[in-house]
Amino acid sequence: MGRYLRRRIIISISILFVILLILFLLMQFMPGSPFNDAKLSEEQVASLKESYGLDKPVIVQFFRYIGKMLKGDLGVSYSIAPNTPITSLLVNRFPVTLRIGFLSLIFGTLAGLTLGLIAAFFRSRIIKVIFNILTLLGIAVPSYMFAMFFSWTLGYKCNIFPMLYDFRSPMFSSAMPILALSLSVMAVIGQFTRSEAEDVIKSDYVLLAKTTGMKSSTIIIKYILRNSLIPVITVMASLLVSLLTGSLVIEKMFAVPGIGGLLTTAISSNDYSVVIALSFVYSALYIVVMLILDILYCVVDPRVRLGGKPS
Amino acid sequence: MSDIARIVLEVKDLKVTFRLPTGDVHAIRGLDLTLEENEVLALVGESGSGKSVGVKSFMGILPDNAVIESGEALFHDQDQTVDLLKMKDSVRRKNINGTKIAIVFQDPMTSLNPTMSIGAQLITVLRSHKKIPKKEAYARGIELLREVGITDPERTMGQYPHQLSGGMRQRVVIAIALSQDPKLLICDEPTTALDVTIQQRILELLQSIQRARGLSIIFITHNLGVVSKIADKVAVMYAGKVIEKGTVFDIFYDPRHPYTWGLLSAVPELSDSKQELYSIPGTPPDLSKEITGDAFAPRNPYAMEVDFKAEPPMFKLSNTHYAATWLADPRAPKVDIPPELAERIRKMKQEAKDYAEG
């Protein structure tokens, strides 16, 4: 297990390095520059570039960037908040995005697992139809549609939840963004859990467990749930991507002061260093979660734990 | 002790139907079985003859689309008799499954929970009826693994199924089946998925356990070689019914049903390499259709007119031997068993005699 983990961590770090390199190069190909202002003379632009170190060769810029980044310095913003360190832009926003994202993932997963198991166990026609409609909706309808629907119903008509994010009650006002984001997670996890649990229920080892006279609760927890979880963990990784991209739009709709809104603004105003920093934060977030999922995998499935070594 | 008291299980006129989108399939069309204490009964037949479905129905593990149409499965335990088919699942789980009747499946590769260690699985089963301390369950687990011939039980307890070979896994499955000291063990083709050399060892293991514990065993197989080694009695099944039953000697030395003749002829013989391998012509009947007469008649070269019209009853040939074929009717013309088979039986008898003498 230790060896496996060490290997996974080294791989993750190298992936992050490659991502950073690609991001950096892509930025060079972007049209325009942060100093796209007709009022600036060429000399002024040149001196601005010099003061930010943008006149150096790309490769030098890249390594200087990495060197500073390791010290926790992500550079400064050029245009949206001139000369503000990006780290200070992130400090307040990142936790908000993180909280909404993880709560959506956890809430969606738990709800999906529960619904999927229910659908696998009670195989009446009505439950099947309701389950299929719900999950299909969840998969097909993008999260911003749910967001609009919830703001109109729960927010505007019923006045249950605030329609915009509020600093004074961060949890309560995050309810609708979390709900909107978690529905697709719930639908996908639900579908996977159901089909997997149906297979596991029919498997020989569950039948055998039944013939030993074990309690149903033991069979469900130790035999069915655990084995159904394995593929669900795999899906969670890909769900995270849709969660992250979804959060970009959702944050905007509910005026959530997270990094999603910051990223969209930075892209439209050509603020290189902010775009790179945020894209990197998103990638890192993704890779860290993948790592966590891999560890979870080890915990749930002993076959992974042994690192594929034949016994 | 009276005769009736010695009977462990009596299955009477069991009918099981599978409801499929394409129509009903009558997998079991009236199964009768009797199993005595301390007896090994082999249930023999082709794939699809209903061997496994029969036993699954009284273990309560039939698939959802299977319906038990009629019949009873009386289980005699001490002075009590219960009908396994009319029992609620929860009652069966509490009183029968594991503690009275246990089962070993065909494929040891899929019979164990892949995410639990062998020890955890054994301990879970051991504590499922009696709440014994974990330590005691662990010690008992070690004992059981030793009983099924695992040499390093402490190590095996900590291992996961994927770390064990097929033979080892089947031993573990047998240990789990034995763990709650059942009276009746059902072995559903327990050696079919194993290597031939391992098959032999598992058979020997089952045999020695049966003798040591005085178990009754229902042994489902399509391998007649296995039957001759382990069974006391044999029931030959065809199209969801028993068509001939008797002691091993009755079935191997004096078979009466043309289907049994076919089965015995289809066993390859090592000593005779020139002979072409025999197979029974035709295919088993479509069980989704109504069957009139003898289900085997269309494949039976000895079929008479009556075979296509009326279903033969079980004719009693001796105190132990029964066959459901019109050939056993006193009015039927005398039909001799195929000469090749007669020759084989003569050889088998000779071998047995030689073996006994030498």
XYZ file of C-alpha atoms in Angstrom:
669
model
C 0.000 0.000 0.000
C 2.770 2.430 0.933
C 4.676 1.763 -2.248
C 1.544 2.135 -4.315
C 0.752 5.466 -2.667
C 4.251 6.813 -3.138
C 4.109 5.950 -6.804
C 0.693 7.585 -7.173
C 1.915 10.797 -5.503
C 4.992 11.039 -7.726
C 2.818 10.520 -10.801
C 0.394 13.212 -9.622
C 3.178 15.752 -9.167
C 4.598 15.085 -12.610
C 1.160 15.447 -14.146
C 0.771 18.816 -12.436
C 4.116 19.915 -13.847
C 3.071 18.977 -17.379
C -0.269 20.745 -16.947
C 1.490 23.893 -15.845
C 3.802 23.757 -18.857
C 0.887 23.327 -21.252
C -1.060 26.146 -19.608
C 1.925 28.414 -19.832
C 2.479 27.693 -23.514
C -1.204 28.093 -24.335
C -1.154 31.511 -22.753
C 1.638 32.540 -25.103
C -0.583 31.720 -28.065
C -3.480 33.802 -26.793
C -4.137 36.832 -28.986
C -3.556 40.225 -27.438
C -1.816 41.036 -24.196
C -2.844 42.344 -20.788
C -1.800 45.759 -21.973
C -4.235 45.986 -24.863
C -4.917 49.632 -24.392
C -4.892 52.015 -27.341
C -3.909 54.822 -24.999
C -0.600 53.147 -24.181
C 2.350 54.000 -26.391
C 4.738 51.322 -27.578
C 7.392 52.511 -25.171
C 4.980 52.329 -22.307
C 3.966 48.772 -23.233
C 7.615 47.791 -23.508
C 8.415 49.212 -20.115
C 5.348 47.532 -18.598
C 6.460 44.238 -20.103
C 9.900 44.740 -18.730
C 8.674 45.512 -15.249
C 6.612 42.296 -15.230
C 9.433 40.269 -16.806
C 7.413 39.547 -19.930
C 10.260 40.570 -22.255
C 12.309 37.501 -21.303
C 12.216 34.244 -23.333
C 9.222 32.038 -22.530
C 11.327 29.280 -21.001
C 12.945 31.692 -18.573
C 9.548 33.061 -17.633
C 8.298 29.530 -17.034
C 11.038 28.536 -14.643
C 10.887 31.821 -12.793
C 7.178 31.206 -12.407
C 7.663 27.726 -11.021
C 10.373 28.936 -8.645
C 8.092 31.600 -7.217
C 5.096 29.343 -7.159
C 6.905 26.878 -4.939
C 7.314 29.714 -2.464
C 3.584 30.334 -2.586
C 3.769 33.347 -4.875
C 1.429 33.026 -7.845
C 2.337 36.430 -9.222
C 0.185 39.523 -9.446
C -2.870 40.328 -11.434
C -2.248 42.565 -14.453
C -5.600 44.001 -15.249
C -8.586 42.977 -13.116
C -7.030 44.094 -9.850
C -3.688 45.555 -10.898
C -0.706 44.535 -8.805
C -2.750 42.572 -6.261
C -1.058 39.263 -5.433
C -3.150 36.418 -6.834
C -2.745 34.493 -3.604
C -4.696 37.153 -1.792
C -7.382 37.025 -4.494
C -7.660 33.286 -3.884
C -7.561 33.160 -0.121
C -11.139 34.254 0.346
C -12.655 32.720 -2.752
C -11.130 29.271 -2.916
C -12.731 27.955 0.299
C -16.162 29.003 -0.986
C -15.778 27.077 -4.249
C -14.262 24.143 -2.434
C -17.072 23.998 0.086
C -19.826 24.142 -2.514
C -18.069 21.617 -4.770
C -17.368 19.066 -2.081
C -20.740 19.386 -0.436
C -22.375 18.844 -3.839
C -20.202 15.806 -4.477
C -20.865 14.320 -1.064
C -24.557 15.106 -0.998
C -25.048 13.899 -4.580
C -23.107 10.701 -3.912
C -24.981 9.827 -0.747
C -28.343 10.539 -2.346
C -27.370 8.617 -5.486
C -26.178 5.623 -3.501
C -29.362 5.528 -1.474
C -31.644 5.871 -4.489
C -29.629 3.355 -6.504
C -29.769 0.768 -3.748
C -33.487 1.328 -3.240
C -34.089 0.890 -6.963
C -31.995 -2.281 -7.003
C -33.807 -3.827 -4.049
C -37.411 -2.904 -4.659
C -37.870 -3.854 -8.214
C -41.474 -2.883 -8.639
C -42.402 -1.338 -11.941
C -43.447 2.023 -10.479
C -40.179 2.523 -8.599
C -38.280 1.575 -11.721
C -40.125 4.103 -13.892
C -39.814 6.928 -11.356
C -36.143 6.155 -10.874
C -35.455 6.124 -14.592
C -37.238 9.423 -15.189
C -35.402 11.105 -12.318
C -31.966 9.883 -13.293
C -32.466 10.619 -16.979
C -33.496 14.165 -16.124
C -30.510 14.525 -13.840
C -28.107 13.349 -16.515
C -29.637 15.166 -19.478
C -30.476 18.554 -17.987
C -27.456 20.794 -17.387
C -26.955 22.127 -13.904
C -27.643 25.763 -14.817
C -31.159 24.782 -15.897
C -31.738 23.331 -12.454
C -30.230 26.478 -11.009
C -32.720 28.610 -12.913
C -35.581 26.349 -11.956
C -34.675 26.416 -8.281
C -34.130 30.167 -8.171
C -37.535 30.666 -9.680
C -39.406 28.141 -7.517
C -37.590 27.836 -4.200
C -36.128 31.325 -4.381
C -38.573 33.655 -6.072
C -41.985 31.975 -5.711
C -41.693 30.214 -2.367
C -39.019 32.431 -0.895
C -37.433 29.571 1.017
C -33.819 30.094 0.085
C -32.038 33.373 -0.728
C -31.504 33.813 -4.463
C -28.022 35.223 -4.059
C -25.063 34.188 -1.994
C -24.916 35.954 1.317
C -21.765 36.377 3.416
C -23.763 36.476 6.598
C -25.231 32.983 6.117
C -22.822 31.153 3.832
C -24.268 27.688 4.442
C -27.922 28.598 4.055
C -27.379 30.647 0.938
C -25.223 27.892 -0.595
C -28.155 25.496 -0.444
C -29.477 26.223 -3.918
C -26.106 26.129 -5.713
C -25.334 22.847 -3.958
C -28.717 21.431 -4.872
C -28.358 22.450 -8.522
C -24.876 20.999 -8.779
C -25.561 17.760 -6.930
C -28.510 16.621 -9.034
C -26.404 15.371 -11.917
C -24.005 13.700 -9.498
C -26.941 12.022 -7.841
C -28.360 10.826 -11.162
C -25.112 9.348 -12.465
C -24.174 7.709 -9.178
C -27.722 6.427 -8.827
C -27.651 4.746 -12.228
C -24.282 3.165 -11.611
C -25.170 1.987 -8.144
C -28.384 0.439 -9.320
C -26.938 -1.532 -12.203
C -23.973 -2.626 -10.127
C -26.050 -3.566 -7.097
C -28.423 -5.554 -9.313
C -25.474 -7.589 -10.564
C -24.045 -8.034 -7.088
C -27.414 -9.146 -5.694
C -27.496 -11.903 -8.309
C -23.875 -12.899 -7.755
C -22.908 -16.281 -6.388
C -21.346 -14.888 -3.251
C -24.518 -13.082 -2.238
C -26.593 -16.201 -2.958
C -24.120 -18.230 -0.930
C -24.288 -15.725 1.911
C -28.079 -16.115 1.893
C -27.784 -19.887 2.158
C -25.705 -19.499 5.310
C -28.625 -17.797 6.994
C -26.897 -14.470 7.479
C -29.002 -11.471 8.500
C -30.172 -9.347 5.581
C -28.571 -6.265 7.066
C -25.198 -8.015 7.188
C -25.554 -9.118 3.585
C -26.492 -5.630 2.452
C -23.675 -3.859 4.254
C -20.815 -6.325 4.005
C -21.632 -8.036 0.752
C -23.755 -5.843 -1.481
C -22.918 -2.243 -0.578
C -19.187 -2.656 -0.464
C -18.949 -4.474 -3.769
C -21.311 -2.064 -5.485
C -19.142 0.843 -4.356
C -16.126 -0.077 -6.476
C -17.354 1.186 -9.862
C -19.095 4.105 -8.186
C -15.746 5.413 -6.993
C -14.512 5.291 -10.568
C -17.395 7.423 -11.803
C -16.912 9.956 -9.057
C -13.645 11.040 -10.638
C -15.265 11.923 -13.932
C -18.194 13.539 -12.146
C -15.798 15.890 -10.502
C -14.934 17.389 -13.890
C -18.549 18.184 -14.660
C -18.904 19.534 -11.151
C -15.988 21.915 -11.640
C -17.145 23.170 -15.020
C -20.696 23.361 -13.746
C -19.587 25.430 -10.805
C -18.203 28.107 -13.167
C -21.703 28.903 -14.376
C -23.501 28.247 -11.121
C -21.220 30.609 -9.213
C -22.066 33.337 -11.646
C -25.826 32.693 -11.427
C -25.979 32.821 -7.653
C -23.277 35.464 -7.318
C -21.133 33.103 -5.330
C -17.789 34.760 -4.612
C -15.778 31.704 -5.600
C -12.908 31.223 -8.006
C -15.267 30.361 -10.890
C -16.401 33.968 -11.279
C -12.832 35.161 -10.966
C -11.703 32.812 -13.744
C -14.357 33.943 -16.221
C -13.503 37.595 -15.581
C -9.786 36.930 -15.892
C -10.197 35.114 -19.212
C -12.226 37.904 -20.747
C -9.734 40.544 -19.644
C -6.625 38.631 -20.728
C -5.221 38.528 -17.222
C -2.643 35.796 -17.945
C -1.280 35.167 -14.540
C -4.723 34.895 -12.971
C -5.919 32.487 -15.702
C -2.864 30.291 -15.299
C -3.053 30.340 -11.541
C -6.745 29.470 -11.479
C -6.517 26.796 -14.168
C -3.699 25.337 -12.200
C -5.710 25.411 -9.000
C -8.575 23.630 -10.774
C -6.213 20.973 -12.156
C -4.564 20.506 -8.798
C -7.955 20.170 -7.173
C -8.914 17.516 -9.680
C -5.703 15.583 -9.245
C -5.886 15.703 -5.466
C -9.425 14.346 -5.554
C -8.313 11.586 -7.931
C -5.620 10.707 -5.449
C -8.140 10.600 -2.630
C -10.401 8.389 -4.742
C -7.512 6.056 -5.467
C -6.866 5.745 -1.764
C -10.564 5.066 -1.233
C -10.320 2.399 -3.903
C -7.570 0.723 -1.912
C -9.676 0.787 1.210
C -12.701 -0.736 -0.489
C -11.106 -3.220 -2.878
C -8.309 -5.460 -1.576
C -7.385 -6.419 -5.126
C -6.140 -2.876 -5.761
C -4.383 -2.680 -2.421
C -1.814 -5.197 -3.473
C -0.728 -3.052 -6.404
C -1.583 -5.711 -8.956
C 1.199 -7.943 -7.744
C 0.378 -11.581 -8.458
C 0.285 -13.599 -5.273
C -35.725 -46.460 14.725
C -38.435 -46.687 12.123
C -37.819 -46.242 8.426
C -39.597 -42.926 8.196
C -37.516 -41.396 10.946
C -34.376 -42.005 8.930
C -35.534 -39.916 6.019
C -34.021 -36.418 5.920
C -35.630 -34.871 2.911
C -38.639 -35.769 0.831
C -39.441 -33.788 -2.262
C -42.844 -34.514 -3.729
C -44.162 -33.411 -7.096
C -42.172 -30.180 -7.195
C -43.000 -27.957 -10.155
C -41.028 -24.811 -10.923
C -41.739 -22.476 -13.800
C -39.680 -19.574 -15.095
C -41.673 -16.627 -16.321
C -39.817 -15.256 -19.310
C -40.870 -12.496 -21.712
C -41.125 -15.166 -24.397
C -43.402 -17.362 -22.294
C -43.287 -19.792 -19.414
C -40.542 -22.376 -19.184
C -41.430 -25.398 -17.096
C -37.992 -26.188 -15.724
C -39.123 -28.690 -13.108
C -42.158 -30.745 -14.063
C -42.803 -32.889 -11.013
C -39.668 -33.751 -9.104
C -39.708 -36.523 -6.512
C -36.690 -37.202 -4.335
C -36.047 -39.042 -1.112
C -32.867 -38.658 0.852
C -31.960 -40.745 3.838
C -29.699 -39.904 6.695
C -25.998 -40.439 6.089
C -26.626 -40.979 2.403
C -25.085 -39.453 -0.710
C -27.631 -38.984 -3.446
C -26.335 -38.033 -6.867
C -28.608 -36.002 -9.092
C -27.495 -36.623 -12.660
C -28.573 -35.153 -15.946
C -27.726 -32.948 -18.889
C -27.510 -29.173 -18.610
C -30.976 -27.753 -18.346
C -32.505 -30.885 -16.871
C -33.372 -28.921 -13.741
C -30.828 -30.312 -11.316
C -29.819 -26.991 -9.734
C -33.206 -25.322 -9.960
C -34.679 -28.082 -7.843
C -32.352 -27.564 -4.909
C -32.339 -23.795 -5.235
C -36.098 -23.792 -4.800
C -35.927 -25.189 -1.304
C -32.987 -23.007 -0.325
C -35.033 -19.939 -1.250
C -32.493 -18.626 -3.722
C -34.406 -18.981 -6.966
C -34.242 -15.991 -9.303
C -37.117 -13.510 -9.126
C -38.846 -14.786 -12.243
C -39.121 -18.370 -10.978
C -42.416 -19.547 -9.521
C -42.954 -22.674 -7.459
C -46.196 -24.004 -8.891
C -46.759 -26.938 -6.600
C -45.157 -29.608 -4.513
C -43.595 -29.944 -1.114
C -40.120 -30.443 0.251
C -40.418 -32.049 3.655
C -37.388 -31.716 5.868
C -37.313 -34.075 8.838
C -35.282 -32.960 11.784
C -35.472 -34.941 15.011
C -39.217 -35.064 15.644
C -40.095 -32.085 13.538
C -41.120 -31.997 9.939
C -41.239 -28.756 7.996
C -42.135 -27.962 4.419
C -39.269 -25.938 3.012
C -41.333 -24.619 0.126
C -44.057 -23.112 2.298
C -41.620 -21.468 4.651
C -41.199 -17.715 4.773
C -37.748 -16.536 3.718
C -37.095 -15.000 7.106
C -38.014 -18.209 8.949
C -35.939 -20.319 6.603
C -32.988 -18.015 7.070
C -33.259 -18.250 10.821
C -33.977 -21.943 11.256
C -32.786 -23.812 8.194
C -30.209 -22.038 6.080
C -26.690 -22.765 7.219
C -27.639 -24.542 10.423
C -29.609 -27.412 8.871
C -28.933 -27.226 5.156
C -25.863 -25.738 3.509
C -24.794 -25.495 -0.082
C -21.582 -25.513 -2.112
C -21.761 -23.894 -5.525
C -20.111 -24.827 -8.762
C -17.732 -21.947 -9.273
C -15.393 -21.213 -6.366
C -14.108 -18.179 -8.288
C -17.384 -16.324 -7.772
C -18.649 -17.923 -4.561
C -16.624 -15.784 -2.169
C -16.967 -12.097 -1.425
C -13.986 -10.446 -3.183
C -13.768 -7.563 -0.728
C -13.644 -9.538 2.512
C -10.796 -11.631 3.841
C -11.398 -15.352 4.249
C -11.253 -14.931 8.012
C -13.794 -12.112 7.996
C -16.176 -14.163 5.857
C -15.878 -17.223 8.050
C -16.292 -15.200 11.222
C -19.329 -13.394 9.809
C -20.982 -16.703 8.983
C -20.047 -18.265 12.319
C -21.583 -15.359 14.199
C -24.693 -15.108 12.047
C -26.866 -17.329 14.241
C -25.120 -17.438 17.579
C -23.472 -14.337 18.951
C -20.201 -15.956 19.935
C -17.156 -13.799 20.759
C -14.976 -12.908 17.807
C -11.993 -14.727 19.283
C -13.968 -17.918 19.589
C -15.236 -17.548 16.027
C -11.678 -17.032 14.837
C -10.487 -20.195 16.583
C -13.419 -22.106 15.161
C -12.601 -20.747 11.691
C -9.036 -22.043 11.966
C -10.386 -25.421 13.015
C -12.734 -25.531 10.042
C -10.032 -24.593 7.557
C -7.901 -27.370 8.983
C -10.792 -29.785 8.609
C -11.071 -28.989 4.892
C -7.387 -29.668 4.422
C -5.885 -26.180 4.386
C -2.366 -26.547 5.729
C -1.674 -23.006 6.914
C -5.053 -21.802 8.184
C -3.689 -18.774 10.080
C -2.262 -17.402 6.857
C -5.375 -18.221 4.840
C -7.604 -16.415 7.347
C -5.867 -13.159 6.489
C -5.937 -13.660 2.734
C -8.463 -12.483 0.179
C -10.197 -14.784 -2.304
C -8.153 -13.516 -5.267
C -4.989 -14.689 -3.541
C -6.160 -18.306 -3.430
C -6.307 -20.981 -6.111
C -9.592 -22.460 -7.277
C -9.129 -25.603 -5.229
C -8.304 -23.602 -2.106
C -11.321 -21.391 -2.611
C -13.590 -24.385 -2.967
C -12.169 -25.727 0.298
C -12.997 -22.399 1.926
C -16.526 -22.544 0.502
C -16.880 -26.041 1.940
C -15.590 -24.775 5.289
C -18.203 -22.015 5.231
C -20.898 -24.553 4.383
C -19.817 -26.815 7.254
C -19.336 -23.998 9.721
C -22.764 -24.227 11.328
C -22.853 -27.975 11.444
C -25.612 -28.663 8.922
C -27.340 -31.985 8.571
C -27.724 -31.824 4.838
C -25.118 -30.570 2.400
C -26.058 -29.737 -1.161
C -23.159 -29.825 -3.592
C -24.094 -28.150 -6.853
C -21.431 -29.423 -9.260
C -18.682 -28.589 -6.761
C -15.883 -30.008 -8.893
C -16.998 -28.998 -12.383
C -15.045 -25.751 -12.489
C -11.858 -27.282 -11.108
C -8.802 -28.980 -12.575
C -9.106 -32.728 -12.887
C -6.401 -33.363 -10.289
C -8.034 -30.944 -7.863
C -11.468 -32.466 -8.572
C -10.227 -35.759 -7.226
C -8.967 -34.170 -4.000
C -12.137 -32.193 -3.401
C -14.182 -35.343 -3.937
C -12.060 -37.236 -1.455
C -12.402 -34.367 0.987
C -16.195 -34.343 0.677
C -16.272 -38.078 1.103
C -14.165 -38.070 4.254
C -16.176 -35.189 5.734
C -19.406 -36.983 4.913
C -18.203 -40.084 6.758
C -16.760 -38.199 9.704
C -19.821 -36.043 10.247
C -22.498 -38.434 9.096
C -23.805 -35.860 6.645
C -26.482 -36.403 4.071
C -25.396 -35.044 0.719
C -27.240 -34.207 -2.463
C -24.565 -34.184 -5.113
C -25.526 -32.543 -8.367
C -23.348 -33.416 -11.328
C -23.332 -34.373 -14.960
C -20.156 -36.377 -14.532
C -20.912 -40.063 -14.105
C -17.326 -40.771 -13.141
C -17.814 -38.557 -10.096
C -21.099 -40.288 -9.315
C -19.560 -43.746 -9.217
C -16.961 -42.518 -6.730
C -19.075 -40.694 -4.225
C -22.735 -41.651 -4.422
C -24.808 -44.264 -2.629
C -27.892 -43.598 -4.683
C -28.442 -42.011 -8.046
C -31.400 -40.158 -9.508
C -31.218 -39.530 -13.239
C -33.072 -36.418 -14.339
C -34.418 -35.581 -17.742
C -36.492 -32.535 -18.708
C -37.285 -31.576 -15.126
C -38.176 -35.041 -13.831
C -36.456 -38.035 -12.317
C -36.646 -40.805 -14.907
C -34.637 -43.496 -13.159
C -33.399 -43.912 -9.632
C -31.638 -46.591 -7.700
C -28.438 -47.496 -5.948
C -25.156 -46.878 -7.730
C -25.115 -50.577 -8.614
C -28.639 -50.457 -10.022
C -27.810 -47.532 -12.278
C -24.338 -48.577 -13.396
C -24.808 -52.324 -13.708
C -28.478 -52.647 -14.516
C -29.702 -49.454 -16.178
C -33.227 -49.670 -17.544
C -34.146 -46.319 -19.029
C -32.918 -45.732 -22.601
C -31.775 -42.257 -21.508
C -29.593 -43.785 -18.781
C -28.198 -46.145 -21.414
C -27.337 -43.131 -23.531
C -25.698 -41.322 -20.593
C -23.605 -44.335 -19.677
C -22.596 -44.928 -23.293
C -21.513 -41.304 -23.614
C -18.816 -41.669 -20.945
C -15.487 -41.833 -22.775
C -13.502 -44.967 -22.156
C -9.751 -44.773 -21.800
C -9.003 -48.386 -22.618
C -10.819 -48.359 -25.937
C -9.398 -45.670 -28.182
C -10.764 -47.115 -31.424
C -14.360 -46.715 -30.431
C -16.036 -43.525 -31.545
C -17.367 -41.378 -28.693
C -21.082 -41.884 -28.344
C -23.489 -38.998 -27.985
C -27.220 -39.125 -27.474
C -28.866 -38.010 -30.738
C -31.092 -34.913 -30.780
C -31.465 -32.190 -28.182
C -33.408 -31.935 -24.920
C -37.050 -30.914 -25.352
C -38.224 -27.311 -25.374
C -39.600 -26.882 -21.872
C -41.710 -23.913 -22.841
C -44.020 -26.248 -24.750
C -46.470 -28.820 -23.457
C -44.897 -32.266 -23.439
C -47.128 -35.267 -24.089
C -45.927 -38.761 -23.456
C -42.350 -39.535 -22.519
C -40.191 -36.403 -22.837
C -37.313 -38.537 -24.077
C -39.339 -40.326 -26.770
C -38.198 -38.167 -29.757
C -34.551 -39.032 -29.030
C -35.230 -42.606 -28.074
C -34.423 -45.234 -30.731
C -36.472 -47.750 -28.701
C -39.549 -45.513 -28.442
C -42.884 -47.243 -28.913
C -46.157 -45.747 -29.968
C -47.278 -45.408 -26.381
C -44.221 -43.298 -25.548
C -45.582 -40.432 -27.661
C -49.056 -40.646 -26.150
C -48.834 -41.307 -22.441
C -46.303 -40.397 -19.848
C -44.790 -43.515 -18.280
C -45.250 -43.906 -14.509
C -42.408 -44.886 -12.183
C -42.180 -48.658 -12.449
C -40.798 -50.410 -9.427
C -38.086 -52.827 -10.525
C -36.769 -53.748 -7.100
C -36.868 -52.352 -3.581
C -34.331 -49.728 -4.548
C -34.604 -49.442 -8.303
C -37.263 -47.447 -10.181
C -37.544 -46.377 -13.814
C -40.059 -44.272 -15.715
C -40.080 -45.978 -19.093
C -42.765 -47.994 -20.813
C -40.087 -50.597 -21.508
C -40.441 -51.581 -17.880
C -44.138 -52.315 -18.374
C -44.850 -56.050 -18.332
C -46.720 -55.708 -21.658
C -43.714 -54.124 -23.413
C -41.668 -56.179 -25.845
C -38.355 -57.319 -24.459
C -35.621 -54.845 -25.443
C -32.022 -55.657 -24.655
C -29.631 -52.895 -23.717
C -27.246 -51.855 -26.519
C -24.521 -54.500 -26.962
C -21.674 -51.984 -26.618
C -23.052 -50.862 -23.282
C -23.583 -54.448 -22.176
C -19.941 -55.089 -22.996
C -18.900 -52.054 -20.993
C -20.919 -53.100 -17.995
C -19.395 -56.566 -18.169
C -15.930 -54.954 -18.164
C -16.828 -52.656 -15.283
C -18.056 -55.594 -13.238
C -14.879 -57.496 -14.031
C -12.753 -54.509 -13.010
C -14.684 -54.123 -9.790
C -14.233 -57.813 -9.073
C -10.519 -57.646 -9.847
C -10.212 -54.614 -7.651
C -12.016 -56.311 -4.788
C -9.892 -59.411 -5.101
C -6.567 -57.888 -5.733
